[in-house]
Short mmCIF file of C-alpha atoms in Angstrom, two decimals:
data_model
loop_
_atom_site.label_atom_id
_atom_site.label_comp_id
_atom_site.label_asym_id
_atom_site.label_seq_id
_atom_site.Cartn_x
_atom_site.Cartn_y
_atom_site.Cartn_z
CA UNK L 3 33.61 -59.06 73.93
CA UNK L 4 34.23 -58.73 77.58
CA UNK L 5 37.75 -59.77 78.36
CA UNK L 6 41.23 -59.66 76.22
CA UNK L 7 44.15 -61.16 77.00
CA UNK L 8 47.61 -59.54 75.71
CA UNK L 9 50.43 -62.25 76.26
CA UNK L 10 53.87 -60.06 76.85
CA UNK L 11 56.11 -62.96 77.07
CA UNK L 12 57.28 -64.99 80.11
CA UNK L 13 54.43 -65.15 82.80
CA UNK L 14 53.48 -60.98 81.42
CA UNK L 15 49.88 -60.77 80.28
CA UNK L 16 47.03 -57.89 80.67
CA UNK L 17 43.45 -58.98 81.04
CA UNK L 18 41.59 -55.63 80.35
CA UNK L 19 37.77 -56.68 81.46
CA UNK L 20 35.25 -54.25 82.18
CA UNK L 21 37.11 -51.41 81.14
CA UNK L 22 39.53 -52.28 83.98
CA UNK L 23 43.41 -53.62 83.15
CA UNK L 24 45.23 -56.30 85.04
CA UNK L 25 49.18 -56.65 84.62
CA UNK L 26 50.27 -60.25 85.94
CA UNK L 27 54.43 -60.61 86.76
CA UNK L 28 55.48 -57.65 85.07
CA UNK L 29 59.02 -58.38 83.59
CA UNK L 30 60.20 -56.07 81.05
CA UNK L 31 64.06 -56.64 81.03
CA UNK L 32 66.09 -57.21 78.26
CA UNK L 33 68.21 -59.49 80.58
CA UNK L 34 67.84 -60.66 84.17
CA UNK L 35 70.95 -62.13 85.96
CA UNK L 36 71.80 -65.60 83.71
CA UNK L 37 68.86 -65.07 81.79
CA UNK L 38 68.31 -63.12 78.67
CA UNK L 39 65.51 -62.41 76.16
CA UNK L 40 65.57 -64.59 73.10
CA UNK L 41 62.20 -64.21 71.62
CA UNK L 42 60.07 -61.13 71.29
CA UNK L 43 60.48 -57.94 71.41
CA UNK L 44 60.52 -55.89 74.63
CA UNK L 45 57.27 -54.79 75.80
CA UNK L 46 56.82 -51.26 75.17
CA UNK L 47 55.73 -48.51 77.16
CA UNK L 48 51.68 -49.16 77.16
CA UNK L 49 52.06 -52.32 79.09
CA UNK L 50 53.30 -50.83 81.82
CA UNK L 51 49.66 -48.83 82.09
CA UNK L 52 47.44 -50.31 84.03
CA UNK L 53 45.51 -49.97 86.79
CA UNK L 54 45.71 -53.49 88.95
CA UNK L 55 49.13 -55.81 88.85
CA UNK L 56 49.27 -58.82 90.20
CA UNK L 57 52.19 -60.60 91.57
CA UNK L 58 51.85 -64.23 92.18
CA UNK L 59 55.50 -65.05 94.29
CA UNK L 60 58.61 -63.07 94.69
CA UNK L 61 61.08 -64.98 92.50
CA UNK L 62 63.04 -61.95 90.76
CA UNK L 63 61.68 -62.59 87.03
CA UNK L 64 57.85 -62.71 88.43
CA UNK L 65 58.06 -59.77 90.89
CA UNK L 66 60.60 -57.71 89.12
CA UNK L 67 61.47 -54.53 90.70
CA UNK L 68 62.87 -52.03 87.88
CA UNK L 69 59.86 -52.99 86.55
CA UNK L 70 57.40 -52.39 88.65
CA UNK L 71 59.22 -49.00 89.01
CA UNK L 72 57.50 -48.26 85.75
CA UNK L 73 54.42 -48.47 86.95
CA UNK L 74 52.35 -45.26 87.11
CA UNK L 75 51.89 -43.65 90.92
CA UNK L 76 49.05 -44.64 91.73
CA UNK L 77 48.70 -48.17 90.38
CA UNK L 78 47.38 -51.21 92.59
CA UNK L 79 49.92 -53.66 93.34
CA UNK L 80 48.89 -56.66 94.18
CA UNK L 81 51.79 -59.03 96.16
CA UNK L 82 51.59 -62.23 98.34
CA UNK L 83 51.74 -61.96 102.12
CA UNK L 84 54.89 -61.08 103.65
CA UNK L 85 55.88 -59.47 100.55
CA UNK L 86 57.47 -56.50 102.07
CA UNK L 87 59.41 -57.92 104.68
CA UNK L 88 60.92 -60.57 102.86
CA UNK L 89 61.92 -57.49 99.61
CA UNK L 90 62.35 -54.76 101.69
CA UNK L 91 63.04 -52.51 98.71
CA UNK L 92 59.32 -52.69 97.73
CA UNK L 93 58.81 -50.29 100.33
CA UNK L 94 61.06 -47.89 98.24
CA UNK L 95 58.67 -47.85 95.25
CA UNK L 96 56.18 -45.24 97.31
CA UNK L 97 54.04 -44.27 94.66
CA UNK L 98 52.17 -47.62 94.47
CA UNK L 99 49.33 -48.92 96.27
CA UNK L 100 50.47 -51.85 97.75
CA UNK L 101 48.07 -54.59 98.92
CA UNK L 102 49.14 -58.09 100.27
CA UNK L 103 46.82 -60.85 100.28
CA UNK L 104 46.57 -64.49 100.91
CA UNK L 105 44.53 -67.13 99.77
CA UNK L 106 40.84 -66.30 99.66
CA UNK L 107 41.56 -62.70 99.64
CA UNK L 108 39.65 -60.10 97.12
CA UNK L 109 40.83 -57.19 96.26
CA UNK L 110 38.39 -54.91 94.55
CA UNK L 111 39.44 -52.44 91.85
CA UNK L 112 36.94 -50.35 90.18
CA UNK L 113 33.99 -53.37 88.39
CA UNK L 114 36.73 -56.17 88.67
CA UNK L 115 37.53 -58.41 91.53
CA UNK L 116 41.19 -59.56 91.92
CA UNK L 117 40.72 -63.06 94.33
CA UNK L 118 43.53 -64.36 95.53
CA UNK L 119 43.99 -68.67 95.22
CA UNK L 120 46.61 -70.86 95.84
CA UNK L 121 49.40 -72.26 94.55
CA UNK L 122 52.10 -75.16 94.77
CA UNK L 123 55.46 -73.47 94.33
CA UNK L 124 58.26 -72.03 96.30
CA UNK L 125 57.40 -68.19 96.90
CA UNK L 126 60.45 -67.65 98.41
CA UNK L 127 62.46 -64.92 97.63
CA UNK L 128 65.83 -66.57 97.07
CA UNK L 129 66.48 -70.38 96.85
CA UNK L 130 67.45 -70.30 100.75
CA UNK L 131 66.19 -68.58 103.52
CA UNK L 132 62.76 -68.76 105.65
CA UNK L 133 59.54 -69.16 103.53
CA UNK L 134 57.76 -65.63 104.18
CA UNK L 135 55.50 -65.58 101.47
CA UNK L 136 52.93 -67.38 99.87
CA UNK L 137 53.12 -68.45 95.79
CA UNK L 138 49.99 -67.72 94.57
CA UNK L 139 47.39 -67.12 91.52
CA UNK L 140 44.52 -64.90 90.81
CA UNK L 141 40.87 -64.92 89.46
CA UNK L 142 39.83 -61.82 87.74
CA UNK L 143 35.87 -61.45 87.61
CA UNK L 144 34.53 -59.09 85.75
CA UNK L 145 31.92 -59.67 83.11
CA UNK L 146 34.37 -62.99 82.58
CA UNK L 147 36.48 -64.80 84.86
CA UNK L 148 40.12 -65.30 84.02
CA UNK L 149 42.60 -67.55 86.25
CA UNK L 150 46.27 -66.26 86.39
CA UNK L 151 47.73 -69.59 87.60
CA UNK L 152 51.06 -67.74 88.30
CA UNK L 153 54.04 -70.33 88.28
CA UNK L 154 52.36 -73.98 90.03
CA UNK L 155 52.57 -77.64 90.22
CA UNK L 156 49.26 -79.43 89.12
CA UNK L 157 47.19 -79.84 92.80
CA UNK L 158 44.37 -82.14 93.68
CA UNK L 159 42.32 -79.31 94.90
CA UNK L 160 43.03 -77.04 91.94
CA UNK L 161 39.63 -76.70 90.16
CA UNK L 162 37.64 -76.69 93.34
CA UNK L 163 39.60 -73.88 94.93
CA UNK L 164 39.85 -71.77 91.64
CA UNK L 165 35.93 -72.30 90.80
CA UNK L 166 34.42 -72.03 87.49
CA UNK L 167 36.31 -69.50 85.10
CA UNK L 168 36.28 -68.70 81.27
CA UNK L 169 39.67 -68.32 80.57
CA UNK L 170 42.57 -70.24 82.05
CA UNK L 171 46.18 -68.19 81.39
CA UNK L 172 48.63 -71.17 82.54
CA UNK L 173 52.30 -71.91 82.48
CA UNK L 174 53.48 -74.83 80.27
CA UNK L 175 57.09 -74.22 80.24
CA UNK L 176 60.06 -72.53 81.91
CA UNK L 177 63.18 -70.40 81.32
CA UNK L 178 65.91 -73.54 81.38
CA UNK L 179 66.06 -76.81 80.11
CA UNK L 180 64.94 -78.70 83.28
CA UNK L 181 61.73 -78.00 85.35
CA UNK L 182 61.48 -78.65 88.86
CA UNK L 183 58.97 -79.38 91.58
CA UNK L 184 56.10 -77.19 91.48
CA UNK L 185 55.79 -76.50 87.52
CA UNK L 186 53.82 -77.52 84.76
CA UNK L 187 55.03 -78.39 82.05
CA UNK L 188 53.06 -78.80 78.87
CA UNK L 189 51.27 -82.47 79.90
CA UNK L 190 50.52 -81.30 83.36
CA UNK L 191 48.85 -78.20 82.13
CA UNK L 192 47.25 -79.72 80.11
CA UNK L 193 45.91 -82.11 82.77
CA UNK L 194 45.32 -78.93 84.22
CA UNK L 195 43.04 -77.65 81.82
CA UNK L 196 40.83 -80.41 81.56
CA UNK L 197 40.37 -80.36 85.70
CA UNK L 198 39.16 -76.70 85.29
CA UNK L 199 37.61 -77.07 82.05
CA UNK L 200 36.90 -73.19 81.44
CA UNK L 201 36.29 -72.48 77.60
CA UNK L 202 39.39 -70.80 76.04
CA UNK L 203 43.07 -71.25 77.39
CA UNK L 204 46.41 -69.41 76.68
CA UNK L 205 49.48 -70.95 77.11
CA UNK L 206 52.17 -68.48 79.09
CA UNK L 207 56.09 -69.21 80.87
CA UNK L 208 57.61 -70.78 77.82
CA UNK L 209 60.16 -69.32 74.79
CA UNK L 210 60.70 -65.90 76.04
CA UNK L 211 64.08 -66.44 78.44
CA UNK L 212 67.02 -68.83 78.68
CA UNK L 213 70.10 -69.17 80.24
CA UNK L 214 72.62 -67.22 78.27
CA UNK L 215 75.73 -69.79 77.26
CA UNK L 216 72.80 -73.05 77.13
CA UNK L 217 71.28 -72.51 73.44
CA UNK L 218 72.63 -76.29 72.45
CA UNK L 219 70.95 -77.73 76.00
CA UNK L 220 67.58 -78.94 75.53
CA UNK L 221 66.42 -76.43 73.31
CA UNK L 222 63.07 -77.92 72.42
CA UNK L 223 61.89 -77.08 75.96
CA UNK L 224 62.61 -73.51 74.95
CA UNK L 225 60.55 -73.91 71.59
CA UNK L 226 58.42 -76.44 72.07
CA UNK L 227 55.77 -76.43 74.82
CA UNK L 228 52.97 -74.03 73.18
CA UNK L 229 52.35 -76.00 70.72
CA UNK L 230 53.10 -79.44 72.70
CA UNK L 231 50.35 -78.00 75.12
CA UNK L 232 48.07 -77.43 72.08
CA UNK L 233 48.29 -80.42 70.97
CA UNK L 234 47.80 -82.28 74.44
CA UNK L 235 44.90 -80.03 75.15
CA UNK L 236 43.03 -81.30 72.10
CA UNK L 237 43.23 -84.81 73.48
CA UNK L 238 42.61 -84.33 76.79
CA UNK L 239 40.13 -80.99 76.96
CA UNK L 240 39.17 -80.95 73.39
CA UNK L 241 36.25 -78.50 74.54
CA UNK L 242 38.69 -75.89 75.27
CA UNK L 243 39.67 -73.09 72.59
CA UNK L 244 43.49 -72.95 72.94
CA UNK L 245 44.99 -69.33 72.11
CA UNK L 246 48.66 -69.59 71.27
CA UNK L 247 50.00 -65.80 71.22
CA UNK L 248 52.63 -64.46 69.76
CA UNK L 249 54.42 -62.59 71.80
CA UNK L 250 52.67 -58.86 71.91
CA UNK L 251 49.18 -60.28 70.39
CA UNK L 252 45.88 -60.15 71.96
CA UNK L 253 43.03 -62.47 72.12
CA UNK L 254 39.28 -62.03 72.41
CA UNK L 255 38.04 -65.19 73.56
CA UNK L 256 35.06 -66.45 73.28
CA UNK L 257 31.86 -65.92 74.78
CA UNK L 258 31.59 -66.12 78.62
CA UNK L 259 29.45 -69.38 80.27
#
């Protein structure tokens, strides 16, 4: 099978295709400011190995310094324009290769090809301050092509400038009990889904974090949108093979187009 997907929690997953793995938003805290791990298990140390990550904006729990510092030297980063002048402390971690790209970029890394697409979310790095940086996703093509849709509001122009792709990794949830512009939740990615119609989907962003002190607020949108996606999916792209991971599982999908 060409491509498996490994679902770390959060927005985390490796695509290994072609002998090559990609890490998307590495985030392997325990606890991040307000926000703390309720489900899952930390990833452990082999998910940090890989030899392409991808980071698709600079909000702290998608590019995550510590860790990205355990990366191994050497290791492809891949970060949105303007990532290093708007986190200035990227610069410290020296033993990366750091790459910044914008929309319609490719990156090449040994037989895959990282391409760089757009998003519609706030990349910035803090709530205020001048919008530096891009929020963006990635297409991995290898013997498959797998969309990283990153954290994104549903777009008009999403399946044209994406193109065809096999697997579709997209967020359907959040870390608190209220999403804001420029997220899916489980009925827009699941509109989503059936605009880009590749053959298997995995649902990612959803029950991993939440606000410490908030367990009685809202808590279904902490449980509930992988298998509220699932079940829109099957109504609206009942074509599409819908992987729901456990946290730390892997998925073969199915044969590429």
């Amino acid at each position: 099978m060409p491509v498996e997907i490994t679902w770390w929690g959060h927005a985390t997953c490796t695509v290994e295709d072609s002998g090559v793995r990609v890490l998307t938003d590495p985030l392997f805290a325990r606890r991040l400011a307000h926000l703390r791990r309720r489900r899952g298990e930390l990833p452990p140390p082999e998910a940090a190995v890989a030899e392409a990550v991808v980071v698709s904006h600079l909000h702290a729990d998608h590019l995550h310094l510590p860790s990205l510092a355990r990366l191994a030297p050497g290791t492809r980063l891949i970060v949105p324009r303007g990532a290093r002048q708007a986190v200035p402390r990227l610069g410290k971690l020296t033993g990366l290769r750091v790459t910044e790209v914008a929309p319609g970029d490719e990156v090449r890394v040994a037989d895959v090809v990282v391409r760089a697409v757009s998003a519609r979310h706030d990349g910035r790095r803090l709530p205020v301050g001048p919008h530096r940086s891009p929020a963006l996703g990635f297409v991995v093509s290898g013997e498959a092509r797998t969309y990283f849709a990153g954290d994104t509001g549903l777009f008009e122009s999403m399946a044209d400038e994406v193109g065809p792709v096999d697997v579709a990794l997209l967020p359907v949830g959040g870390w608190g009990p209220y999403l804001g512009h420029g997220h899916l939740d489980a009925a827009r990615a699941a509109q989503a889904l059936a605009r880009l119609a590749p053959r298997s989907a995995v649902p990612v962003h959803y029950g991993t974090y939440w606000p410490i002190g908030m367990d009685a607020v809202r808590p279904h949108e902490f449980h509930a949108p992988g298998e509220e996606f699932v079940r829109l999916a099957a109504r609206l792209a009942p074509a599409v093979a819908v992987h729901r991971l456990a946290h730390g599982e892997s998925v073969r999908p199915g044969a590429v187009r």
